[in-house]
PDB file of C-alpha atoms and ligand atoms in Angstrom:
ATOM      1  CA  MET U 175       0.000   0.000   0.000  1.00  0.00           C
ATOM      2  CA  ARG U 176       2.774   2.361   1.070  1.00  0.00           C
ATOM      3  CA  ILE U 177       4.566   1.833  -2.261  1.00  0.00           C
ATOM      4  CA  PHE U 178       1.439   2.886  -4.156  1.00  0.00           C
ATOM      5  CA  GLU U 179       0.976   5.953  -1.977  1.00  0.00           C
ATOM      6  CA  ASN U 180       4.595   6.962  -2.571  1.00  0.00           C
ATOM      7  CA  LEU U 181       4.256   6.287  -6.277  1.00  0.00           C
ATOM      8  CA  GLU U 182       1.117   8.401  -6.439  1.00  0.00           C
ATOM      9  CA  ALA U 183       2.836  11.280  -4.643  1.00  0.00           C
ATOM     10  CA  PHE U 184       5.830  10.949  -6.977  1.00  0.00           C
ATOM     11  CA  LEU U 185       3.633  11.004 -10.102  1.00  0.00           C
ATOM     12  CA  GLN U 186       1.712  13.982  -8.727  1.00  0.00           C
ATOM     13  CA  LYS U 187       5.015  15.833  -8.186  1.00  0.00           C
ATOM     14  CA  LEU U 188       6.146  15.016 -11.739  1.00  0.00           C
ATOM     15  CA  SER U 189       2.884  16.303 -13.174  1.00  0.00           C
ATOM     16  CA  VAL U 190       3.127  19.584 -11.188  1.00  0.00           C
ATOM     17  CA  GLU U 191       6.710  20.045 -12.383  1.00  0.00           C
ATOM     18  CA  ALA U 192       5.765  19.328 -15.999  1.00  0.00           C
ATOM     19  CA  LYS U 193       2.954  21.908 -15.811  1.00  0.00           C
ATOM     20  CA  GLN U 194       5.355  24.423 -14.266  1.00  0.00           C
ATOM     21  CA  MET U 195       7.890  23.898 -17.072  1.00  0.00           C
ATOM     22  CA  ASP U 196       5.160  24.350 -19.708  1.00  0.00           C
ATOM     23  CA  LEU U 197       4.025  27.619 -18.139  1.00  0.00           C
ATOM     24  CA  LYS U 198       7.591  28.845 -17.683  1.00  0.00           C
ATOM     25  CA  SER U 199       8.299  28.310 -21.375  1.00  0.00           C
ATOM     26  CA  GLU U 200       5.329  30.578 -22.223  1.00  0.00           C
ATOM     27  CA  ILE U 201       6.974  33.560 -20.486  1.00  0.00           C
ATOM     28  CA  ILE U 202       8.593  36.033 -22.899  1.00  0.00           C
ATOM     29  CA  PRO U 203      11.924  37.096 -21.321  1.00  0.00           C
ATOM     30  CA  GLU U 204      11.954  40.471 -23.140  1.00  0.00           C
ATOM     31  CA  LYS U 205       8.581  41.375 -21.640  1.00  0.00           C
ATOM     32  CA  LEU U 206       9.361  40.363 -18.075  1.00  0.00           C
ATOM     33  CA  PRO U 207       8.256  42.898 -15.431  1.00  0.00           C
ATOM     34  CA  LYS U 208      11.309  44.439 -13.743  1.00  0.00           C
ATOM     35  CA  HIS U 209       9.418  44.836 -10.477  1.00  0.00           C
ATOM     36  CA  ILE U 210       6.609  42.635  -9.141  1.00  0.00           C
ATOM     37  CA  ALA U 211       4.792  43.515  -5.911  1.00  0.00           C
ATOM     38  CA  ILE U 212       2.666  41.029  -3.991  1.00  0.00           C
ATOM     39  CA  ILE U 213      -0.055  41.352  -1.361  1.00  0.00           C
ATOM     40  CA  MET U 214       0.232  37.975   0.353  1.00  0.00           C
ATOM     41  CA  ASP U 215      -3.331  37.386   1.528  1.00  0.00           C
ATOM     42  CA  GLY U 216      -5.333  34.447   2.842  1.00  0.00           C
ATOM     43  CA  ASN U 217      -3.043  32.920   5.480  1.00  0.00           C
ATOM     44  CA  GLY U 218      -5.759  33.064   8.139  1.00  0.00           C
ATOM     45  CA  ARG U 219      -8.472  31.541   5.937  1.00  0.00           C
ATOM     46  CA  TRP U 220      -6.076  28.818   4.775  1.00  0.00           C
ATOM     47  CA  ALA U 221      -5.357  27.906   8.407  1.00  0.00           C
ATOM     48  CA  LYS U 222      -9.084  27.863   9.222  1.00  0.00           C
ATOM     49  CA  GLN U 223      -9.702  25.517   6.279  1.00  0.00           C
ATOM     50  CA  HIS U 224      -7.139  23.190   7.834  1.00  0.00           C
ATOM     51  CA  GLY U 225      -8.711  23.518  11.289  1.00  0.00           C
ATOM     52  CA  LYS U 226      -5.584  25.226  12.661  1.00  0.00           C
ATOM     53  CA  PRO U 227      -4.791  28.558  14.362  1.00  0.00           C
ATOM     54  CA  ARG U 228      -4.007  31.568  12.136  1.00  0.00           C
ATOM     55  CA  VAL U 229      -0.286  31.379  12.904  1.00  0.00           C
ATOM     56  CA  PHE U 230      -0.177  27.993  11.157  1.00  0.00           C
ATOM     57  CA  GLY U 231      -1.196  29.852   7.990  1.00  0.00           C
ATOM     58  CA  HIS U 232       1.598  32.399   8.397  1.00  0.00           C
ATOM     59  CA  ARG U 233       4.151  29.613   8.962  1.00  0.00           C
ATOM     60  CA  ASN U 234       3.048  27.908   5.757  1.00  0.00           C
ATOM     61  CA  GLY U 235       3.094  31.289   4.033  1.00  0.00           C
ATOM     62  CA  VAL U 236       6.867  31.286   4.413  1.00  0.00           C
ATOM     63  CA  LYS U 237       7.055  28.325   1.979  1.00  0.00           C
ATOM     64  CA  ALA U 238       5.266  30.449  -0.601  1.00  0.00           C
ATOM     65  CA  VAL U 239       7.662  33.343   0.083  1.00  0.00           C
ATOM     66  CA  ARG U 240      10.616  31.028  -0.523  1.00  0.00           C
ATOM     67  CA  GLU U 241       9.218  29.537  -3.716  1.00  0.00           C
ATOM     68  CA  THR U 242       8.095  32.880  -5.169  1.00  0.00           C
ATOM     69  CA  THR U 243      11.469  34.476  -4.422  1.00  0.00           C
ATOM     70  CA  GLU U 244      13.241  31.558  -6.105  1.00  0.00           C
ATOM     71  CA  ALA U 245      10.949  31.733  -9.152  1.00  0.00           C
ATOM     72  CA  ALA U 246      11.393  35.502  -9.517  1.00  0.00           C
ATOM     73  CA  ALA U 247      15.191  35.281  -9.284  1.00  0.00           C
ATOM     74  CA  GLU U 248      15.354  32.365 -11.745  1.00  0.00           C
ATOM     75  CA  LEU U 249      13.290  34.317 -14.278  1.00  0.00           C
ATOM     76  CA  GLY U 250      15.432  37.443 -13.958  1.00  0.00           C
ATOM     77  CA  VAL U 251      12.969  39.778 -12.196  1.00  0.00           C
ATOM     78  CA  SER U 252      14.988  42.648 -10.670  1.00  0.00           C
ATOM     79  CA  TYR U 253      12.736  43.614  -7.727  1.00  0.00           C
ATOM     80  CA  LEU U 254      10.213  41.587  -5.759  1.00  0.00           C
ATOM     81  CA  THR U 255       8.288  43.478  -3.063  1.00  0.00           C
ATOM     82  CA  LEU U 256       6.249  41.564  -0.494  1.00  0.00           C
ATOM     83  CA  TYR U 257       3.654  43.183   1.780  1.00  0.00           C
ATOM     84  CA  ALA U 258       4.594  41.350   4.972  1.00  0.00           C
ATOM     85  CA  PHE U 259       3.111  43.641   7.660  1.00  0.00           C
ATOM     86  CA  SER U 260       0.958  46.707   7.163  1.00  0.00           C
ATOM     87  CA  THR U 261       0.537  49.683   9.481  1.00  0.00           C
ATOM     88  CA  GLU U 262      -3.023  48.422  10.034  1.00  0.00           C
ATOM     89  CA  ASN U 263      -1.838  44.918  11.034  1.00  0.00           C
ATOM     90  CA  TRP U 264      -0.898  46.217  14.533  1.00  0.00           C
ATOM     91  CA  SER U 265      -4.600  46.094  15.379  1.00  0.00           C
ATOM     92  CA  ARG U 266      -4.672  42.278  15.083  1.00  0.00           C
ATOM     93  CA  PRO U 267      -4.770  40.197  18.288  1.00  0.00           C
ATOM     94  CA  LYS U 268      -1.575  40.655  20.282  1.00  0.00           C
ATOM     95  CA  VAL U 269      -0.660  36.946  20.079  1.00  0.00           C
ATOM     96  CA  GLU U 270      -0.860  36.999  16.285  1.00  0.00           C
ATOM     97  CA  VAL U 271       1.287  40.150  15.991  1.00  0.00           C
ATOM     98  CA  GLY U 272       3.847  38.647  18.374  1.00  0.00           C
ATOM     99  CA  ALA U 273       3.912  35.353  16.471  1.00  0.00           C
ATOM    100  CA  LEU U 274       4.340  37.160  13.145  1.00  0.00           C
ATOM    101  CA  MET U 275       7.238  39.213  14.504  1.00  0.00           C
ATOM    102  CA  ARG U 276       8.949  36.091  15.865  1.00  0.00           C
ATOM    103  CA  LEU U 277       8.360  34.284  12.576  1.00  0.00           C
ATOM    104  CA  LEU U 278      10.069  37.129  10.763  1.00  0.00           C
ATOM    105  CA  VAL U 279      13.119  36.882  13.029  1.00  0.00           C
ATOM    106  CA  GLU U 280      13.245  33.086  12.615  1.00  0.00           C
ATOM    107  CA  THR U 281      12.832  33.288   8.831  1.00  0.00           C
ATOM    108  CA  LEU U 282      15.432  36.026   8.441  1.00  0.00           C
ATOM    109  CA  HIS U 283      17.963  34.004  10.460  1.00  0.00           C
ATOM    110  CA  LYS U 284      17.234  30.852   8.445  1.00  0.00           C
ATOM    111  CA  GLU U 285      17.150  32.384   4.993  1.00  0.00           C
ATOM    112  CA  ILE U 286      20.018  34.894   4.939  1.00  0.00           C
ATOM    113  CA  ASN U 287      22.488  32.237   3.777  1.00  0.00           C
ATOM    114  CA  THR U 288      20.142  31.189   0.988  1.00  0.00           C
ATOM    115  CA  LEU U 289      19.739  34.807  -0.092  1.00  0.00           C
ATOM    116  CA  ASN U 290      23.519  35.191  -0.194  1.00  0.00           C
ATOM    117  CA  LYS U 291      24.029  31.920  -2.070  1.00  0.00           C
ATOM    118  CA  ASN U 292      21.535  33.136  -4.651  1.00  0.00           C
ATOM    119  CA  ASN U 293      23.020  36.641  -4.842  1.00  0.00           C
ATOM    120  CA  ILE U 294      19.769  38.273  -3.624  1.00  0.00           C
ATOM    121  CA  ARG U 295      19.804  41.591  -1.782  1.00  0.00           C
ATOM    122  CA  LEU U 296      17.333  42.230   1.037  1.00  0.00           C
ATOM    123  CA  GLN U 297      15.785  45.652   1.586  1.00  0.00           C
ATOM    124  CA  ALA U 298      12.860  46.981   3.594  1.00  0.00           C
ATOM    125  CA  ILE U 299      10.329  49.767   3.225  1.00  0.00           C
ATOM    126  CA  GLY U 300       8.129  51.090   6.009  1.00  0.00           C
ATOM    127  CA  ASP U 301       8.743  52.584   9.438  1.00  0.00           C
ATOM    128  CA  ILE U 302      10.913  49.699  10.608  1.00  0.00           C
ATOM    129  CA  SER U 303      12.196  51.606  13.652  1.00  0.00           C
ATOM    130  CA  LEU U 304       8.830  50.854  15.304  1.00  0.00           C
ATOM    131  CA  LEU U 305       9.202  47.066  14.933  1.00  0.00           C
ATOM    132  CA  PRO U 306      10.063  45.079  18.075  1.00  0.00           C
ATOM    133  CA  GLU U 307      13.772  45.296  18.844  1.00  0.00           C
ATOM    134  CA  ALA U 308      14.613  41.687  17.843  1.00  0.00           C
ATOM    135  CA  THR U 309      12.766  41.976  14.513  1.00  0.00           C
ATOM    136  CA  HIS U 310      14.362  45.338  13.761  1.00  0.00           C
ATOM    137  CA  ARG U 311      17.814  43.966  14.575  1.00  0.00           C
ATOM    138  CA  ALA U 312      17.376  40.792  12.472  1.00  0.00           C
ATOM    139  CA  LEU U 313      16.170  42.882   9.572  1.00  0.00           C
ATOM    140  CA  LEU U 314      19.064  45.362   9.710  1.00  0.00           C
ATOM    141  CA  LYS U 315      21.485  42.431   9.918  1.00  0.00           C
ATOM    142  CA  GLY U 316      19.888  40.784   6.870  1.00  0.00           C
ATOM    143  CA  ILE U 317      20.027  44.025   4.904  1.00  0.00           C
ATOM    144  CA  GLU U 318      23.675  44.612   5.838  1.00  0.00           C
ATOM    145  CA  ASN U 319      24.755  41.014   5.119  1.00  0.00           C
ATOM    146  CA  THR U 320      23.216  40.975   1.651  1.00  0.00           C
ATOM    147  CA  LYS U 321      23.894  44.547   0.561  1.00  0.00           C
ATOM    148  CA  ASP U 322      26.429  43.661  -2.143  1.00  0.00           C
ATOM    149  CA  ASN U 323      24.221  41.095  -3.909  1.00  0.00           C
ATOM    150  CA  THR U 324      23.201  42.022  -7.432  1.00  0.00           C
ATOM    151  CA  ARG U 325      20.923  39.404  -8.996  1.00  0.00           C
ATOM    152  CA  MET U 326      17.613  40.528  -7.477  1.00  0.00           C
ATOM    153  CA  THR U 327      16.364  42.782  -4.672  1.00  0.00           C
ATOM    154  CA  LEU U 328      13.790  41.341  -2.289  1.00  0.00           C
ATOM    155  CA  VAL U 329      11.946  44.223  -0.626  1.00  0.00           C
ATOM    156  CA  LEU U 330       9.940  43.502   2.527  1.00  0.00           C
ATOM    157  CA  ALA U 331       7.220  46.036   3.287  1.00  0.00           C
ATOM    158  CA  LEU U 332       7.050  46.088   7.077  1.00  0.00           C
ATOM    159  CA  ASN U 333       5.019  48.495   9.159  1.00  0.00           C
ATOM    160  CA  TYR U 334       4.321  49.978   5.741  1.00  0.00           C
ATOM    161  CA  SER U 335       1.359  51.768   4.268  1.00  0.00           C
ATOM    162  CA  GLY U 336       1.026  53.843   1.117  1.00  0.00           C
ATOM    163  CA  LYS U 337      -0.507  56.774   3.006  1.00  0.00           C
ATOM    164  CA  TRP U 338       2.351  56.683   5.535  1.00  0.00           C
ATOM    165  CA  ASP U 339       4.856  56.768   2.659  1.00  0.00           C
ATOM    166  CA  ILE U 340       3.249  59.796   0.986  1.00  0.00           C
ATOM    167  CA  ALA U 341       2.949  61.583   4.350  1.00  0.00           C
ATOM    168  CA  GLN U 342       6.599  60.992   5.266  1.00  0.00           C
ATOM    169  CA  ALA U 343       7.718  62.149   1.801  1.00  0.00           C
ATOM    170  CA  THR U 344       5.613  65.320   2.184  1.00  0.00           C
ATOM    171  CA  ARG U 345       7.166  65.943   5.604  1.00  0.00           C
ATOM    172  CA  LYS U 346      10.677  65.638   4.134  1.00  0.00           C
ATOM    173  CA  LEU U 347       9.829  68.151   1.409  1.00  0.00           C
ATOM    174  CA  ALA U 348       8.248  70.540   3.924  1.00  0.00           C
ATOM    175  CA  ASP U 349      11.459  70.390   5.997  1.00  0.00           C
ATOM    176  CA  GLN U 350      13.504  71.192   2.885  1.00  0.00           C
ATOM    177  CA  VAL U 351      11.273  74.183   2.137  1.00  0.00           C
ATOM    178  CA  LYS U 352      11.630  75.338   5.739  1.00  0.00           C
ATOM    179  CA  GLU U 353      15.416  75.056   5.517  1.00  0.00           C
ATOM    180  CA  GLY U 354      15.394  76.989   2.252  1.00  0.00           C
ATOM    181  CA  VAL U 355      16.859  74.063   0.230  1.00  0.00           C
ATOM    182  CA  ILE U 356      13.890  74.120  -2.158  1.00  0.00           C
ATOM    183  CA  SER U 357      10.954  76.409  -2.783  1.00  0.00           C
ATOM    184  CA  PRO U 358       7.289  75.251  -2.916  1.00  0.00           C
ATOM    185  CA  ALA U 359       7.346  75.798  -6.696  1.00  0.00           C
ATOM    186  CA  ASP U 360      10.085  73.137  -7.011  1.00  0.00           C
ATOM    187  CA  ILE U 361       7.746  70.430  -5.723  1.00  0.00           C
ATOM    188  CA  ASN U 362       6.594  68.205  -8.570  1.00  0.00           C
ATOM    189  CA  GLU U 363       5.911  64.487  -9.098  1.00  0.00           C
ATOM    190  CA  ASP U 364       9.598  63.648  -9.575  1.00  0.00           C
ATOM    191  CA  LEU U 365      10.670  65.358  -6.370  1.00  0.00           C
ATOM    192  CA  LEU U 366       7.914  63.694  -4.388  1.00  0.00           C
ATOM    193  CA  ALA U 367       8.812  60.292  -5.865  1.00  0.00           C
ATOM    194  CA  GLN U 368      12.429  60.874  -4.823  1.00  0.00           C
ATOM    195  CA  SER U 369      11.299  61.325  -1.218  1.00  0.00           C
ATOM    196  CA  LEU U 370       9.258  58.120  -1.072  1.00  0.00           C
ATOM    197  CA  SER U 371      10.737  55.066   0.645  1.00  0.00           C
ATOM    198  CA  THR U 372      10.916  53.462  -2.808  1.00  0.00           C
ATOM    199  CA  HIS U 373      13.035  56.266  -4.340  1.00  0.00           C
ATOM    200  CA  ALA U 374      15.723  53.810  -5.498  1.00  0.00           C
ATOM    201  CA  ILE U 375      13.255  51.243  -6.862  1.00  0.00           C
ATOM    202  CA  PRO U 376      11.332  51.436 -10.160  1.00  0.00           C
ATOM    203  CA  ASP U 377       7.529  51.370  -9.859  1.00  0.00           C
ATOM    204  CA  PRO U 378       6.052  47.835 -10.053  1.00  0.00           C
ATOM    205  CA  GLU U 379       4.647  46.908 -13.450  1.00  0.00           C
ATOM    206  CA  LEU U 380       2.640  44.105 -11.879  1.00  0.00           C
ATOM    207  CA  LEU U 381       0.791  43.777  -8.569  1.00  0.00           C
ATOM    208  CA  ILE U 382      -0.415  40.334  -7.518  1.00  0.00           C
ATOM    209  CA  ARG U 383      -2.911  39.830  -4.699  1.00  0.00           C
ATOM    210  CA  THR U 384      -3.842  36.353  -3.550  1.00  0.00           C
ATOM    211  CA  SER U 385      -6.959  34.952  -1.848  1.00  0.00           C
ATOM    212  CA  GLY U 386      -9.542  36.385  -4.253  1.00  0.00           C
ATOM    213  CA  GLU U 387      -9.686  39.803  -2.561  1.00  0.00           C
ATOM    214  CA  ARG U 388      -9.601  42.716  -5.021  1.00  0.00           C
ATOM    215  CA  ARG U 389      -8.220  45.676  -3.105  1.00  0.00           C
ATOM    216  CA  ILE U 390      -4.959  47.615  -2.849  1.00  0.00           C
ATOM    217  CA  SER U 391      -5.310  47.907   0.955  1.00  0.00           C
ATOM    218  CA  ASN U 392      -3.087  50.956   1.430  1.00  0.00           C
ATOM    219  CA  PHE U 393      -0.090  49.284  -0.256  1.00  0.00           C
ATOM    220  CA  LEU U 394       2.111  51.220  -2.723  1.00  0.00           C
ATOM    221  CA  LEU U 395      -0.549  53.850  -3.517  1.00  0.00           C
ATOM    222  CA  TRP U 396       1.662  56.259  -5.463  1.00  0.00           C
ATOM    223  CA  GLN U 397       3.837  53.622  -7.084  1.00  0.00           C
ATOM    224  CA  LEU U 398       0.928  51.501  -8.391  1.00  0.00           C
ATOM    225  CA  ALA U 399      -0.517  54.342 -10.502  1.00  0.00           C
ATOM    226  CA  TYR U 400       0.095  52.444 -13.760  1.00  0.00           C
ATOM    227  CA  SER U 401       0.636  48.885 -12.548  1.00  0.00           C
ATOM    228  CA  GLU U 402      -1.331  45.969 -13.919  1.00  0.00           C
ATOM    229  CA  LEU U 403      -3.349  44.267 -11.187  1.00  0.00           C
ATOM    230  CA  TYR U 404      -3.663  40.474 -11.031  1.00  0.00           C
ATOM    231  CA  PHE U 405      -5.909  38.728  -8.531  1.00  0.00           C
ATOM    232  CA  SER U 406      -5.307  35.061  -7.813  1.00  0.00           C
ATOM    233  CA  PRO U 407      -8.024  33.024  -6.076  1.00  0.00           C
ATOM    234  CA  VAL U 408      -5.400  30.907  -4.288  1.00  0.00           C
ATOM    235  CA  PHE U 409      -4.684  31.506  -0.570  1.00  0.00           C
ATOM    236  CA  TRP U 410      -1.083  32.663  -0.050  1.00  0.00           C
ATOM    237  CA  PRO U 411       0.221  29.433   1.600  1.00  0.00           C
ATOM    238  CA  ASP U 412      -0.816  27.544  -1.575  1.00  0.00           C
ATOM    239  CA  PHE U 413       0.813  30.047  -3.957  1.00  0.00           C
ATOM    240  CA  ARG U 414       3.531  28.304  -5.955  1.00  0.00           C
ATOM    241  CA  LYS U 415       5.636  28.810  -9.101  1.00  0.00           C
ATOM    242  CA  GLU U 416       2.696  27.701 -11.229  1.00  0.00           C
ATOM    243  CA  GLN U 417       0.467  30.570  -9.999  1.00  0.00           C
ATOM    244  CA  PHE U 418       3.347  33.051 -10.216  1.00  0.00           C
ATOM    245  CA  TYR U 419       4.031  32.119 -13.851  1.00  0.00           C
ATOM    246  CA  GLN U 420       0.293  32.374 -14.626  1.00  0.00           C
ATOM    247  CA  ALA U 421       0.242  35.947 -13.277  1.00  0.00           C
ATOM    248  CA  ILE U 422       3.211  36.923 -15.468  1.00  0.00           C
ATOM    249  CA  ILE U 423       1.728  35.279 -18.569  1.00  0.00           C
ATOM    250  CA  ASP U 424      -1.535  37.158 -17.966  1.00  0.00           C
ATOM    251  CA  PHE U 425       0.440  40.406 -17.554  1.00  0.00           C
ATOM    252  CA  GLN U 426       2.333  39.805 -20.815  1.00  0.00           C
ATOM    253  CA  ARG U 427      -0.947  39.401 -22.735  1.00  0.00           C
ATOM    254  CA  ARG U 428      -2.179  42.838 -21.674  1.00  0.00           C
ATOM    255  CA  GLU U 429      -1.674  46.037 -23.626  1.00  0.00           C
ATOM    256  CA  ARG U 430      -0.218  48.748 -21.421  1.00  0.00           C
ATOM    257  CA  ARG U 431      -1.289  52.078 -22.900  1.00  0.00           C
ATOM    258  CA  PHE U 432      -0.313  54.616 -20.195  1.00  0.00           C
ATOM    259  CA  GLY U 433      -3.167  56.904 -21.278  1.00  0.00           C
ATOM    260  CA  LYS U 434      -2.404  56.598 -25.009  1.00  0.00           C
ATOM    261  CA  ILE U 435      -4.425  54.750 -27.665  1.00  0.00           C
ATOM    262  CA  SER U 436      -3.387  51.386 -29.188  1.00  0.00           C
ATOM    263  CA  GLU U 437      -2.232  52.880 -32.514  1.00  0.00           C
ATOM    264  CA  GLN U 438       0.212  55.187 -30.732  1.00  0.00           C
ATOM    265  CA  LEU U 439       2.036  52.270 -29.161  1.00  0.00           C
ATOM    266  CA  VAL U 440       3.564  50.730 -32.312  1.00  0.00           C
TER     267      VAL U 440
HETATM  268  C1  FPP K   4      -2.095  38.016   5.160  1.00  0.00           C
HETATM  269  O1  FPP K   4      -2.958  36.935   5.421  1.00  0.00           O
HETATM  270  C2  FPP K   4      -0.722  37.769   5.610  1.00  0.00           C
HETATM  271  C3  FPP K   4       0.004  38.574   6.432  1.00  0.00           C
HETATM  272  C4  FPP K   4      -0.522  39.818   7.009  1.00  0.00           C
HETATM  273  C5  FPP K   4       1.374  38.234   6.830  1.00  0.00           C
HETATM  274  C6  FPP K   4       2.281  37.678   5.794  1.00  0.00           C
HETATM  275  C7  FPP K   4       3.420  37.032   6.452  1.00  0.00           C
HETATM  276  C8  FPP K   4       4.040  35.893   6.062  1.00  0.00           C
HETATM  277  C9  FPP K   4       3.693  35.160   4.833  1.00  0.00           C
HETATM  278  C10 FPP K   4       5.091  35.306   6.917  1.00  0.00           C
HETATM  279  C11 FPP K   4       6.466  35.837   6.886  1.00  0.00           C
HETATM  280  C12 FPP K   4       6.885  36.623   5.718  1.00  0.00           C
HETATM  281  C13 FPP K   4       8.160  36.825   5.339  1.00  0.00           C
HETATM  282  C14 FPP K   4       8.418  37.785   4.253  1.00  0.00           C
HETATM  283  C15 FPP K   4       9.316  36.150   5.931  1.00  0.00           C
HETATM  284  P1  FPP K   4      -4.151  37.164   6.451  1.00  0.00           P
HETATM  285  O2  FPP K   4      -3.649  36.834   7.800  1.00  0.00           O
HETATM  286  O3  FPP K   4      -4.682  38.550   6.287  1.00  0.00           O
HETATM  287  O4  FPP K   4      -5.198  36.113   5.958  1.00  0.00           O
HETATM  288  P2  FPP K   4      -6.802  36.226   6.029  1.00  0.00           P
HETATM  289  O5  FPP K   4      -7.184  37.396   5.160  1.00  0.00           O
HETATM  290  O6  FPP K   4      -7.255  34.928   5.466  1.00  0.00           O
HETATM  291  O7  FPP K   4      -7.174  36.427   7.455  1.00  0.00           O
END
């Protein structure tokens, strides 16, 4: 019996891998998004489906983080931004917030070597100074230890919200006006973009949100102005290379007009 079960699992794995390879071969390298942002949603519902506490969903979400990061780097994506903890997430039950913060520390410690082996640089956006001390420290260490890597940048959005980002950028500009470095008339879209936490990162061409929800939820509000949005029905812990490739293939089939008409694009 055991042999048959193992054989079935093996055949299942082969079939998933074959499907993945088929999808991967559909991706056009020249039309690959440089920056993909993801709202990882559905951990709690996934855990509930499995009759487990919410934290079980977050733990399994780390597998999806690992696989998506690997897939993005293999394809040649330059920036992958993951919404790991929003400003609003502080209002979740204390035990869940604590567990998430500890999971971040644990994951950072475990994965830094893998990031280095794969030449991936870690960065963060958000007000990370307000994270618990251990999480803040682990994050700064991860950023420092990977700073010279060049293949891909993995950006974790932590204690991040789009409104916070625009407000902090506005504050910076107001300070510069006050100090006489710039005048109000100098303030334009470029200057504001340069003050955002993402100033060194190109805007995402593609935003993926999992779990069937169709909202931006205060993520990269300014930076998503022209991004293509892709909503996957899959809960984040079940998100794998297959779903990631599907999102990119869907993106590559779209016509991005940036306010122009089709005929002007050729
Ligand atoms: C959303 O699902 C998920 C989060 C707020 C946290 C995401 C965190 C991880 C995947 C773990 C660690 C991440 C990294 C980058 C190491 P939800 O809890 O809102 O799910 P629900 O909508 O079903 O309740």
